[in-house]
PDB file of C-alpha atoms and ligand atoms in Angstrom:
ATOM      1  CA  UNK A1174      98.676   4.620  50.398  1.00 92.00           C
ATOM      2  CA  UNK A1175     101.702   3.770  48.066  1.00 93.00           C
ATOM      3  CA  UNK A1176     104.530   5.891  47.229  1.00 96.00           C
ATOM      4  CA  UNK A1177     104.330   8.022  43.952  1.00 97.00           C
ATOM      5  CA  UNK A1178     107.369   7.786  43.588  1.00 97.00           C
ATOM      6  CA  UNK A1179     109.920   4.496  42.531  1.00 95.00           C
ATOM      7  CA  UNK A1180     113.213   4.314  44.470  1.00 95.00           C
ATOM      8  CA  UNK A1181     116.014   2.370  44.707  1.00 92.00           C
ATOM      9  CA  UNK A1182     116.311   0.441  48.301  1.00 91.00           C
ATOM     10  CA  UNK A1183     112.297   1.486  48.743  1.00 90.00           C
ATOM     11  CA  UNK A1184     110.446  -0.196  51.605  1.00 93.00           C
ATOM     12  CA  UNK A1185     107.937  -0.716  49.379  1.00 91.00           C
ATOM     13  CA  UNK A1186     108.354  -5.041  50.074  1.00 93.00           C
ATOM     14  CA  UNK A1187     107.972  -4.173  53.404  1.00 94.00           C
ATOM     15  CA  UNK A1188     105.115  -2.259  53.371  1.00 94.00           C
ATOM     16  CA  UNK A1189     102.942  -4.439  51.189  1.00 92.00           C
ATOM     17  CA  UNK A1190     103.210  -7.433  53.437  1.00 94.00           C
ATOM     18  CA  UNK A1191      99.765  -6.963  54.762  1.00 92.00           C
ATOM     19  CA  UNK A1192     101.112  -8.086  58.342  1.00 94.00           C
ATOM     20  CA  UNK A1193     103.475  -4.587  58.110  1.00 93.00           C
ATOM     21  CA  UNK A1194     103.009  -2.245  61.003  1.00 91.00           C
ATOM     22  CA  UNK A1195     105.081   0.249  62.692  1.00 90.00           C
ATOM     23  CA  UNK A1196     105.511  -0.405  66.266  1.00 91.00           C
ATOM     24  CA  UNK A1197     103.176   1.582  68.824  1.00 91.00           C
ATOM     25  CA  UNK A1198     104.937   4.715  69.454  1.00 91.00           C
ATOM     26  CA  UNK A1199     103.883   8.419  70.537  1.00 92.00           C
ATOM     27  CA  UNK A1200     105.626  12.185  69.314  1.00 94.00           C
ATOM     28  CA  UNK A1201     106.552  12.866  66.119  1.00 97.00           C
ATOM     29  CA  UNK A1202     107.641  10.224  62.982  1.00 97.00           C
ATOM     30  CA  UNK A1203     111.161  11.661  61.784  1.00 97.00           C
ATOM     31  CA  UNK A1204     112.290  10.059  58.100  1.00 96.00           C
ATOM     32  CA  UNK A1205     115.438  11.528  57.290  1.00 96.00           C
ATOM     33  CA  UNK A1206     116.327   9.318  54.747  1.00 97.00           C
ATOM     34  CA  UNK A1207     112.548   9.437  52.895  1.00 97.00           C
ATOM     35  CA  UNK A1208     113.222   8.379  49.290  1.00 97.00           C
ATOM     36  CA  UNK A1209     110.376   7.317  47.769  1.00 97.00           C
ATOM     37  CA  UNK A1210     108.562   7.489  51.628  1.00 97.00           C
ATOM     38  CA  UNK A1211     107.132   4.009  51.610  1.00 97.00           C
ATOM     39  CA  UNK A1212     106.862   3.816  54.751  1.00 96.00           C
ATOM     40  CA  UNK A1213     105.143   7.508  55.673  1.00 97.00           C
ATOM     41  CA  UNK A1214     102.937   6.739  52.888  1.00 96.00           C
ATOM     42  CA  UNK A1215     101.733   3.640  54.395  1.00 95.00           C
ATOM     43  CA  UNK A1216     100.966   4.708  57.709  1.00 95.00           C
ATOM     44  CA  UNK A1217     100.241   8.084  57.017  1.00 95.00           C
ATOM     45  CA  UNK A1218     101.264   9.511  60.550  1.00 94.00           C
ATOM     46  CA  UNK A1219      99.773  12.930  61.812  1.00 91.00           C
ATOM     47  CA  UNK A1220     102.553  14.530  62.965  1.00 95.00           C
ATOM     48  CA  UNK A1221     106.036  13.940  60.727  1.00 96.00           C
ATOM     49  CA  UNK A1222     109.197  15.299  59.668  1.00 97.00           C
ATOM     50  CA  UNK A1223     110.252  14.515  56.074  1.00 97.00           C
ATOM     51  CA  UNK A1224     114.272  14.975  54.647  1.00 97.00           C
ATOM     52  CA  UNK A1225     115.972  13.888  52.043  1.00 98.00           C
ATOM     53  CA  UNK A1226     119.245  15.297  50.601  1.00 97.00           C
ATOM     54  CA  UNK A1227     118.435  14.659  47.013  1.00 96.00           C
ATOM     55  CA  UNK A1228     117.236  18.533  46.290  1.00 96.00           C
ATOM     56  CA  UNK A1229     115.353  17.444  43.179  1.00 96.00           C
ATOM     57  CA  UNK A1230     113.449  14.721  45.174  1.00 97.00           C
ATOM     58  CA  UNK A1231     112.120  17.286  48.113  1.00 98.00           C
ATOM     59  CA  UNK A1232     111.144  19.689  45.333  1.00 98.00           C
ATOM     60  CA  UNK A1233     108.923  17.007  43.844  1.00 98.00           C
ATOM     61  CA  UNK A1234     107.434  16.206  46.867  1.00 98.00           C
ATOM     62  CA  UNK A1235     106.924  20.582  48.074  1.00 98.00           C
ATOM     63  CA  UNK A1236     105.475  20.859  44.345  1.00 98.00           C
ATOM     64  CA  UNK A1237     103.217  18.226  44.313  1.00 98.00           C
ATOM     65  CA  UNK A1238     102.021  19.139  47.964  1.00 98.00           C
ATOM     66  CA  UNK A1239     101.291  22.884  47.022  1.00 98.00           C
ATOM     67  CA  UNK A1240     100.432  22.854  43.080  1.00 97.00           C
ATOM     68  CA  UNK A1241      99.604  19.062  42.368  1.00 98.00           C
ATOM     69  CA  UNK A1242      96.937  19.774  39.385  1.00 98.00           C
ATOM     70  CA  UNK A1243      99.936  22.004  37.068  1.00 98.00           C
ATOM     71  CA  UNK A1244     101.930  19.235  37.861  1.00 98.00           C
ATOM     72  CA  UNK A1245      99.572  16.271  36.892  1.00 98.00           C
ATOM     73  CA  UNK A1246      98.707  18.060  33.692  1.00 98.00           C
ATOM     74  CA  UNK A1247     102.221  18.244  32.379  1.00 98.00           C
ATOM     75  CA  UNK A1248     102.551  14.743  33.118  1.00 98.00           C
ATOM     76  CA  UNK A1249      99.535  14.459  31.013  1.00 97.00           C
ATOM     77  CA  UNK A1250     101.545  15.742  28.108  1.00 98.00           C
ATOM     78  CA  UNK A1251     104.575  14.194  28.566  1.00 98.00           C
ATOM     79  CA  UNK A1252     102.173  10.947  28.710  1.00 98.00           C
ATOM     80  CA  UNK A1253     100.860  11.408  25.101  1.00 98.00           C
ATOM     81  CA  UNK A1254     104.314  12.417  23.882  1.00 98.00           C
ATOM     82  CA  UNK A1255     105.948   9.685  25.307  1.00 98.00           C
ATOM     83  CA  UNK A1256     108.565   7.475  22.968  1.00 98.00           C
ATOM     84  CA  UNK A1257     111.772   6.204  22.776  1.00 98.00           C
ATOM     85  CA  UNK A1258     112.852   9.617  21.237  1.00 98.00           C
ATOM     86  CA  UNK A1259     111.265  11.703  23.366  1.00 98.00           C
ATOM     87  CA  UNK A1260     112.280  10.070  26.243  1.00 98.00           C
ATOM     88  CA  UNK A1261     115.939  10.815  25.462  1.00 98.00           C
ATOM     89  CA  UNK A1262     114.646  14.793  24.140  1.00 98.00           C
ATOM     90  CA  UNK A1263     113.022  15.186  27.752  1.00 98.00           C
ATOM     91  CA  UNK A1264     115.868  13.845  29.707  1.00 98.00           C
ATOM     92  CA  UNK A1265     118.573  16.883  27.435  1.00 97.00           C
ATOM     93  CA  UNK A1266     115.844  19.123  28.508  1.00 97.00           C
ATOM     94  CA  UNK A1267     116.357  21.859  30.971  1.00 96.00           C
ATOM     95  CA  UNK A1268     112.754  22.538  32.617  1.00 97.00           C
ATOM     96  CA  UNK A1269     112.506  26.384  34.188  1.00 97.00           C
ATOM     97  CA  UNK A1270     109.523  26.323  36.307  1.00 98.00           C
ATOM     98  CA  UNK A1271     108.835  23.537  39.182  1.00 98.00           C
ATOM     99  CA  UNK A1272     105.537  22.158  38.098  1.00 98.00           C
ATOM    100  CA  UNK A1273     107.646  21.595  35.059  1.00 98.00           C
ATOM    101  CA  UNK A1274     110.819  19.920  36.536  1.00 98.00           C
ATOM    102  CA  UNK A1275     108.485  17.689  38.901  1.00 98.00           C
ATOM    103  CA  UNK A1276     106.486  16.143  36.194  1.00 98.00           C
ATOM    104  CA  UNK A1277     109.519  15.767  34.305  1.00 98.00           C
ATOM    105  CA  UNK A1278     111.402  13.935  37.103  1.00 98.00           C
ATOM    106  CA  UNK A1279     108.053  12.341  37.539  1.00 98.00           C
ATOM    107  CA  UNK A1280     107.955  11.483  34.063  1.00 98.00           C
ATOM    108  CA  UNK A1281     111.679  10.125  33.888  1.00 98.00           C
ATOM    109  CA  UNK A1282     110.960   8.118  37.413  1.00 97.00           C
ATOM    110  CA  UNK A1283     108.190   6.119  35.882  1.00 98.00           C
ATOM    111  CA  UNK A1284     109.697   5.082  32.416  1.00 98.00           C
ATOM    112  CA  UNK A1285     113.463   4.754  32.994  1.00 98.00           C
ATOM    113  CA  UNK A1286     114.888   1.078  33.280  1.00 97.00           C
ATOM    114  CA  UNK A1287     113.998   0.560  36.949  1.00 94.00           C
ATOM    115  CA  UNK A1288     113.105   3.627  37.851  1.00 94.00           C
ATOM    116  CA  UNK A1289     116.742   4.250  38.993  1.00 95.00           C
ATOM    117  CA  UNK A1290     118.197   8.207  39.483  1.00 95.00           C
ATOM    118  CA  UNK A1291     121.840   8.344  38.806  1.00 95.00           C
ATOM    119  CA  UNK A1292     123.302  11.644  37.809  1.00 95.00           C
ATOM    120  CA  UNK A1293     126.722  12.468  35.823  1.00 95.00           C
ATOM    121  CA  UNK A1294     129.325  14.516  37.729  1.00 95.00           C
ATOM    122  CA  UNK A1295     127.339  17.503  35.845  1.00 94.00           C
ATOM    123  CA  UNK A1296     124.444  16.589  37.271  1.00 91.00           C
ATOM    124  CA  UNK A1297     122.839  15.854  34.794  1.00 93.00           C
ATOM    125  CA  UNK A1298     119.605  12.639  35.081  1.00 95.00           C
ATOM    126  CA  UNK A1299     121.903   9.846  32.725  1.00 96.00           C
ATOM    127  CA  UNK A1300     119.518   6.851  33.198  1.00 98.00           C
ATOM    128  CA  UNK A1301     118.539   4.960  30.069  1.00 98.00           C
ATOM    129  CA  UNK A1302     114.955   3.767  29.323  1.00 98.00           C
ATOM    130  CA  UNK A1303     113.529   1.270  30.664  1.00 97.00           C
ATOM    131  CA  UNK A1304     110.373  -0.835  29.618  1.00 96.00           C
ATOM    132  CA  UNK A1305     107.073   0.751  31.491  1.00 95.00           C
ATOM    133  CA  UNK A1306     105.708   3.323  29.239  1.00 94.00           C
ATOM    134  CA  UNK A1307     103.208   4.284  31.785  1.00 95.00           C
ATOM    135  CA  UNK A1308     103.499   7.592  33.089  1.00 97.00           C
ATOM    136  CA  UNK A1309      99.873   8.284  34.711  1.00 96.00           C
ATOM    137  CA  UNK A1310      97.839   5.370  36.794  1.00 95.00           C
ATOM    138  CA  UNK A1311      94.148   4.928  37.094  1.00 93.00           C
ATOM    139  CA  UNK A1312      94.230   4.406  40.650  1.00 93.00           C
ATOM    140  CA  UNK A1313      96.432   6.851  41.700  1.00 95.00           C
ATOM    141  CA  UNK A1314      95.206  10.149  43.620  1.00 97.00           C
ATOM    142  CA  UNK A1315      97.792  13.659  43.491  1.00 98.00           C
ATOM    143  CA  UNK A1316      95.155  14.994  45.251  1.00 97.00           C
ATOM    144  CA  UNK A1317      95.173  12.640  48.287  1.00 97.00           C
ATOM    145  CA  UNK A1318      99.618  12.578  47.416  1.00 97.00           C
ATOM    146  CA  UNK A1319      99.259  16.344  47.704  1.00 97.00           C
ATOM    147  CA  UNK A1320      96.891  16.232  51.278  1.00 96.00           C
ATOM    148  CA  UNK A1321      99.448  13.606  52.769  1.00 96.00           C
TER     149      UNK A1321
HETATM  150  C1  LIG B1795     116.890   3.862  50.266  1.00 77.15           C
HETATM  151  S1  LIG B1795     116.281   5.509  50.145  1.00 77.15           S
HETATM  152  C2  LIG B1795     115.098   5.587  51.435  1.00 77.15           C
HETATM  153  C3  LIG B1795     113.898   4.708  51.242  1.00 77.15           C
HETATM  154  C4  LIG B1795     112.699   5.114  52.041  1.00 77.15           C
HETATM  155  N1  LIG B1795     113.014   5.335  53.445  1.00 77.15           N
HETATM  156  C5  LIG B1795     111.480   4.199  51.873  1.00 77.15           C
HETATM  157  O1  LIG B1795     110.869   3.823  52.877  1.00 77.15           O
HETATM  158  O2  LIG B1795     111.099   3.878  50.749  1.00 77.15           O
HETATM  159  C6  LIG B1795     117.630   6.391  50.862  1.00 77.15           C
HETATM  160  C7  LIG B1795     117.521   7.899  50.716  1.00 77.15           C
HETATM  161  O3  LIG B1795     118.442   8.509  51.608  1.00 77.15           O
HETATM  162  C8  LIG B1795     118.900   9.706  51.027  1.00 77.15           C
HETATM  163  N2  LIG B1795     120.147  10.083  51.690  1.00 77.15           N
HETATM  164  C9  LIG B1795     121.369   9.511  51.567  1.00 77.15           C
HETATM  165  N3  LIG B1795     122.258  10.125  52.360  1.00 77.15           N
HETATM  166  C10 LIG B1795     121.594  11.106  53.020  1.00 77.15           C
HETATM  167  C11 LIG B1795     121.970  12.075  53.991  1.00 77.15           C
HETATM  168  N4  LIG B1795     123.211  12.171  54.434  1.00 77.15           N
HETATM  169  N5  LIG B1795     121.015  12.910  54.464  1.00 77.15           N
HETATM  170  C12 LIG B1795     119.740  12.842  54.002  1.00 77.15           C
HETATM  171  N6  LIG B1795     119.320  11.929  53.078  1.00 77.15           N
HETATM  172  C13 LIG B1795     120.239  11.085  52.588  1.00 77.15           C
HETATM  173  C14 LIG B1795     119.026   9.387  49.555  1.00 77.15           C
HETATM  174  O4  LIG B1795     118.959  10.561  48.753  1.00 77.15           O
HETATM  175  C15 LIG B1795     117.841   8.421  49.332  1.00 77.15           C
HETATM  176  O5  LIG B1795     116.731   9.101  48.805  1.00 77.15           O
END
């Protein structure tokens, strides 16, 4: 399974080398640093603890887990709203509810130049846009995101 989400310093070039495995090893898998999670998405272990210290990020992932259709069909929207304009309109925006902050940030991930996140000492998302326009994928399952 591949990450939903695109990260800066992702193991995501280590996980698609088909030869990628982690080494045999038994208790629980403990990611403190999880990002984008390439590497828990790829081998999907049964028991594992998740952290990042990006609050946005682990509200993404606790949304998607527990409300993943809301979320999916704001992204929806922002999908057929999507422009240059907009982009820079959505980023101002303040979103209230977390369905609607984690399709936003989902949103913002997947058509910002490289999907890079880099806040201002407000904290406010200040990443420009980048060239994908693509905000949903064909092949990609929130319900199987949401199980994992
Ligand atoms: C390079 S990314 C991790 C990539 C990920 N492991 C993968 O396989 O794709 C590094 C992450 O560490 C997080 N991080 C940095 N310092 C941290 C800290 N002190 N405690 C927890 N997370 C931290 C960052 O927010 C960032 O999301």
């Amino acid at each position: 399974m591949k990450p939903f989400i695109k990260w800066a310093g992702g193991k995501r070039w280590l996980t698609s080398d088909p030869t990628f495995s982690l080494p045999d090893f038994s208790g629980r898998y403990i990611e403190p640093f999880l990002g984008g999670g390439a590497v828990f998405f790829d081998t999907r272990p049964k028991d594992a603890l998740l952290s990042d210290i990006n609050p946005k990020l682990i509200e993404v992932y606790l949304t998607v887990r527990d409300g993943w259709q809301l979320v999916l069909r704001e992204l929806e929207r922002l999908q057929r709203l999507h422009s240059k304009e907009f982009f820079y309109e959505e980023r101002r925006r303040r979103r209230k509810t977390p369905h609607t902050r984690a399709a936003q940030f989902l949103y913002l991930n997947r058509t910002c130049f490289n999907g890079l996140y880099r806040e201002n000492q407000k904290g406010e998302f200040n990443v420009p846009i980048g060239s994908k326009d693509k905000v949903i994928f064909a092949d990609e399952d929130f319900s199987e995101i949401s199980k994992a």
